[in-house]
């Protein structure tokens, strides 16, 4: 199994029960049958802990124990259960900075940091922009049956944009453009103002009246 959980999207008070589960009647509102946690569900497979940099300090300690002993303990239980789980963790924080600020446990960081994969932001790998545009365009086509293509000028603008919202922003703009386009070709005027204004700023910053005058005189 592959199980994913966003550590930043779940309130601190619920995160422990989501990760480790609980026994029947262990707290007010608990299910009469109890509940399996994400680690128990992922036993024999992989659990993906997204936004682990936002994990509360108490849960950092509990997660460290799971990593050290390969055991979990449900809320309301006095017995531990052994689990065999591969952990993948992701964050957009600099965890070494958080360790220095006493906001993240160093022992947990070094326990997790076996294989480190750094994924640069989209503005650092703009050669991927056309590939991702095509991927999201085809993904939307398979979901909705709506077929659209981007005009070369629109693609050029998107390729040169700095993408402060990273891939999520790109995906949303591709989907938005496919929804509002009335024709099969998505033209640059359908792109958000931020992208078109960014293109205009690059043009004006590179504009050299002297160079234009020289070219004009040669013509």
Coordinates of C-alpha atoms in Angstrom, one line a residue:
X1 CA 0.0 0.0 0.0
X2 CA 0.9 3.7 -0.5
X3 CA -0.6 6.0 2.0
X4 CA -0.3 9.8 1.9
X5 CA -1.0 12.4 4.6
X6 CA -0.5 16.2 4.7
X7 CA 0.9 17.0 8.2
X8 CA 0.0 20.7 7.8
X9 CA -3.6 20.1 6.8
X10 CA -4.8 18.2 9.9
X11 CA -5.3 20.0 13.3
X12 CA -2.7 19.1 16.0
X13 CA -5.4 17.5 18.2
X14 CA -6.4 15.1 15.4
X15 CA -3.0 14.3 13.9
X16 CA -2.0 11.6 16.4
X17 CA -5.3 9.6 15.8
X18 CA -4.8 10.0 12.0
X19 CA -1.3 8.7 12.1
X20 CA -1.6 6.0 14.8
X21 CA -5.3 5.3 15.1
X22 CA -7.3 4.8 18.3
X23 CA -9.1 2.1 20.3
X24 CA -12.9 1.9 20.6
X25 CA -14.3 4.5 23.0
X26 CA -10.9 6.0 23.8
X27 CA -12.3 9.5 23.7
X28 CA -15.5 11.4 23.3
X29 CA -16.8 11.0 19.7
X30 CA -14.6 8.1 18.9
X31 CA -16.0 5.3 16.7
X32 CA -17.3 2.3 18.6
X33 CA -15.1 0.1 16.3
X34 CA -12.0 2.1 16.8
X35 CA -9.9 3.3 13.9
X36 CA -6.8 2.2 12.1
X37 CA -4.1 4.9 11.7
X38 CA -2.2 5.7 8.5
X39 CA 0.9 3.7 9.7
X40 CA -1.2 0.6 10.3
X41 CA -2.8 1.0 6.9
X42 CA 0.6 1.4 5.3
X43 CA 2.1 -1.7 7.0
X44 CA 4.1 -3.6 4.4
X45 CA 4.2 -0.5 2.1
X46 CA 5.0 3.2 2.1
X47 CA 3.7 6.2 4.0
X48 CA 4.3 9.7 2.5
X49 CA 4.4 12.5 5.1
X50 CA 4.0 15.7 3.2
X51 CA 4.8 19.1 4.9
X52 CA 6.7 17.3 7.7
X53 CA 8.3 20.6 8.6
X54 CA 4.9 21.6 10.1
X55 CA 4.8 18.6 12.4
X56 CA 4.1 19.7 16.0
X57 CA 6.9 19.0 18.5
X58 CA 4.9 16.3 20.4
X59 CA 4.3 14.4 17.2
X60 CA 7.9 14.7 16.2
X61 CA 8.8 12.8 19.4
X62 CA 6.2 10.1 18.7
X63 CA 7.3 9.8 15.0
X64 CA 11.0 9.4 16.2
X65 CA 9.9 6.5 18.4
X66 CA 8.2 4.8 15.5
X67 CA 11.4 5.2 13.4
X68 CA 13.6 3.9 16.1
X69 CA 11.5 0.9 17.3
X70 CA 9.2 0.2 14.2
X71 CA 6.3 0.2 16.6
X72 CA 3.1 2.2 17.0
X73 CA 0.7 2.6 19.9
X74 CA -2.9 3.5 19.3
X75 CA -4.6 6.1 21.4
X76 CA -6.3 4.4 24.3
X77 CA -4.2 1.2 24.0
X78 CA -1.5 -0.1 26.3
X79 CA 0.0 -2.4 23.7
X80 CA 2.4 -1.6 20.9
X81 CA 2.0 -3.0 17.4
X82 CA 5.0 -3.6 15.1
X83 CA 4.8 -2.1 11.6
X84 CA 7.1 -2.4 8.6
X85 CA 6.8 0.9 6.7
X86 CA 9.0 2.8 4.4
X87 CA 8.7 6.6 5.1
X88 CA 9.0 9.3 2.5
X89 CA 8.9 12.8 3.9
X90 CA 8.6 16.2 2.0
X91 CA 8.9 19.8 3.1
X92 CA 9.3 23.3 1.6
X93 CA 11.1 24.4 4.8
X94 CA 14.8 24.5 5.4
X95 CA 14.8 22.0 8.2
X96 CA 18.4 22.8 9.3
X97 CA 17.2 26.4 9.9
X98 CA 14.2 25.0 11.9
X99 CA 16.6 22.9 13.9
X100 CA 18.7 25.9 14.7
X101 CA 15.5 27.7 15.8
X102 CA 14.5 24.7 18.0
X103 CA 11.4 24.2 15.9
X104 CA 12.4 20.8 14.6
X105 CA 14.2 17.9 16.3
X106 CA 17.7 17.3 15.0
X107 CA 17.6 13.6 15.9
X108 CA 14.4 13.2 13.8
X109 CA 15.9 15.0 10.9
X110 CA 19.0 12.8 10.8
X111 CA 16.9 9.7 11.2
X112 CA 14.7 10.7 8.2
X113 CA 17.5 12.1 6.0
X114 CA 18.8 8.8 4.6
X115 CA 18.3 9.7 0.9
X116 CA 17.8 13.4 0.2
X117 CA 16.2 14.5 -3.1
X118 CA 16.1 18.3 -3.7
X119 CA 13.4 19.3 -6.1
X120 CA 14.2 22.9 -7.4
X121 CA 11.3 25.4 -7.7
X122 CA 9.8 25.8 -11.2
X123 CA 11.6 29.1 -11.7
X124 CA 14.9 27.3 -11.5
X125 CA 14.0 24.7 -14.1
X126 CA 11.9 26.6 -16.7
X127 CA 12.9 24.1 -19.3
X128 CA 10.2 21.9 -17.7
X129 CA 7.4 24.4 -18.2
X130 CA 6.4 23.3 -21.7
X131 CA 6.5 19.6 -20.6
X132 CA 4.3 20.3 -17.6
X133 CA 1.9 22.5 -19.6
X134 CA 1.4 19.6 -22.1
X135 CA 1.0 17.1 -19.2
X136 CA -1.7 19.1 -17.5
X137 CA -3.4 20.0 -20.8
X138 CA -3.7 16.3 -21.7
X139 CA -4.7 15.4 -18.1
X140 CA -7.6 17.9 -18.3
X141 CA -8.6 16.5 -21.7
X142 CA -8.8 12.9 -20.3
X143 CA -10.9 14.2 -17.4
X144 CA -13.3 16.4 -19.2
X145 CA -13.0 15.6 -22.9
X146 CA -12.1 19.3 -23.6
X147 CA -9.3 19.5 -26.1
X148 CA -7.3 22.7 -26.3
X149 CA -3.8 23.8 -27.5
X150 CA -1.8 26.8 -26.5
X151 CA -0.8 29.4 -29.1
X152 CA 3.0 29.7 -29.4
X153 CA 2.9 33.3 -28.1
X154 CA 1.0 32.1 -25.0
X155 CA 3.5 29.3 -24.5
X156 CA 6.4 31.8 -24.8
X157 CA 4.8 34.0 -22.1
X158 CA 4.3 31.1 -19.8
X159 CA 7.8 29.8 -20.4
X160 CA 9.3 33.2 -19.3
X161 CA 7.1 33.7 -16.2
X162 CA 8.8 33.3 -12.8
X163 CA 6.0 31.1 -11.3
X164 CA 5.9 32.3 -7.6
X165 CA 3.2 29.7 -7.0
X166 CA 5.3 26.9 -8.4
X167 CA 3.7 23.9 -10.2
X168 CA 0.4 24.4 -8.4
X169 CA 0.1 27.8 -10.0
X170 CA 1.0 26.4 -13.5
X171 CA -1.6 23.6 -13.2
X172 CA -4.3 26.0 -12.1
X173 CA -3.6 28.4 -15.0
X174 CA -3.6 25.6 -17.5
X175 CA -7.0 24.3 -16.2
X176 CA -8.4 27.8 -16.0
X177 CA -7.3 28.6 -19.6
X178 CA -8.9 25.4 -20.9
X179 CA -12.2 26.2 -19.1
X180 CA -12.6 29.8 -20.3
X181 CA -11.3 29.3 -23.9
X182 CA -14.1 29.4 -26.5
X183 CA -11.9 28.2 -29.3
X184 CA -9.6 25.3 -29.6
X185 CA -6.5 27.5 -29.5
X186 CA -5.7 29.3 -26.2
X187 CA -4.3 32.7 -27.0
X188 CA -2.2 35.0 -24.8
X189 CA -5.0 37.3 -24.0
X190 CA -6.7 34.5 -22.0
X191 CA -3.7 34.3 -19.6
X192 CA -3.8 36.1 -16.2
X193 CA -2.6 39.7 -16.1
X194 CA 0.4 38.7 -14.0
X195 CA 1.9 36.6 -16.8
X196 CA 1.2 39.2 -19.5
X197 CA 2.5 42.1 -17.4
X198 CA 5.7 40.0 -16.7
X199 CA 6.2 39.6 -20.4
X200 CA 5.7 43.4 -20.9
X201 CA 8.3 44.2 -18.2
X202 CA 10.9 41.9 -19.8
X203 CA 10.3 43.6 -23.1
X204 CA 10.6 47.1 -21.8
X205 CA 13.7 46.2 -19.7
X206 CA 15.4 44.8 -22.7
X207 CA 14.4 47.7 -25.0
X208 CA 17.4 49.7 -26.2
X209 CA 16.4 52.9 -28.3
X210 CA 20.0 53.2 -29.5
X211 CA 20.0 49.6 -30.8
X212 CA 16.7 50.3 -32.6
X213 CA 18.0 53.5 -34.2
X214 CA 21.1 51.6 -35.5
X215 CA 18.9 48.9 -37.0
X216 CA 16.6 51.5 -38.4
X217 CA 19.5 53.4 -40.1
X218 CA 20.7 50.1 -41.6
X219 CA 17.3 49.4 -43.1

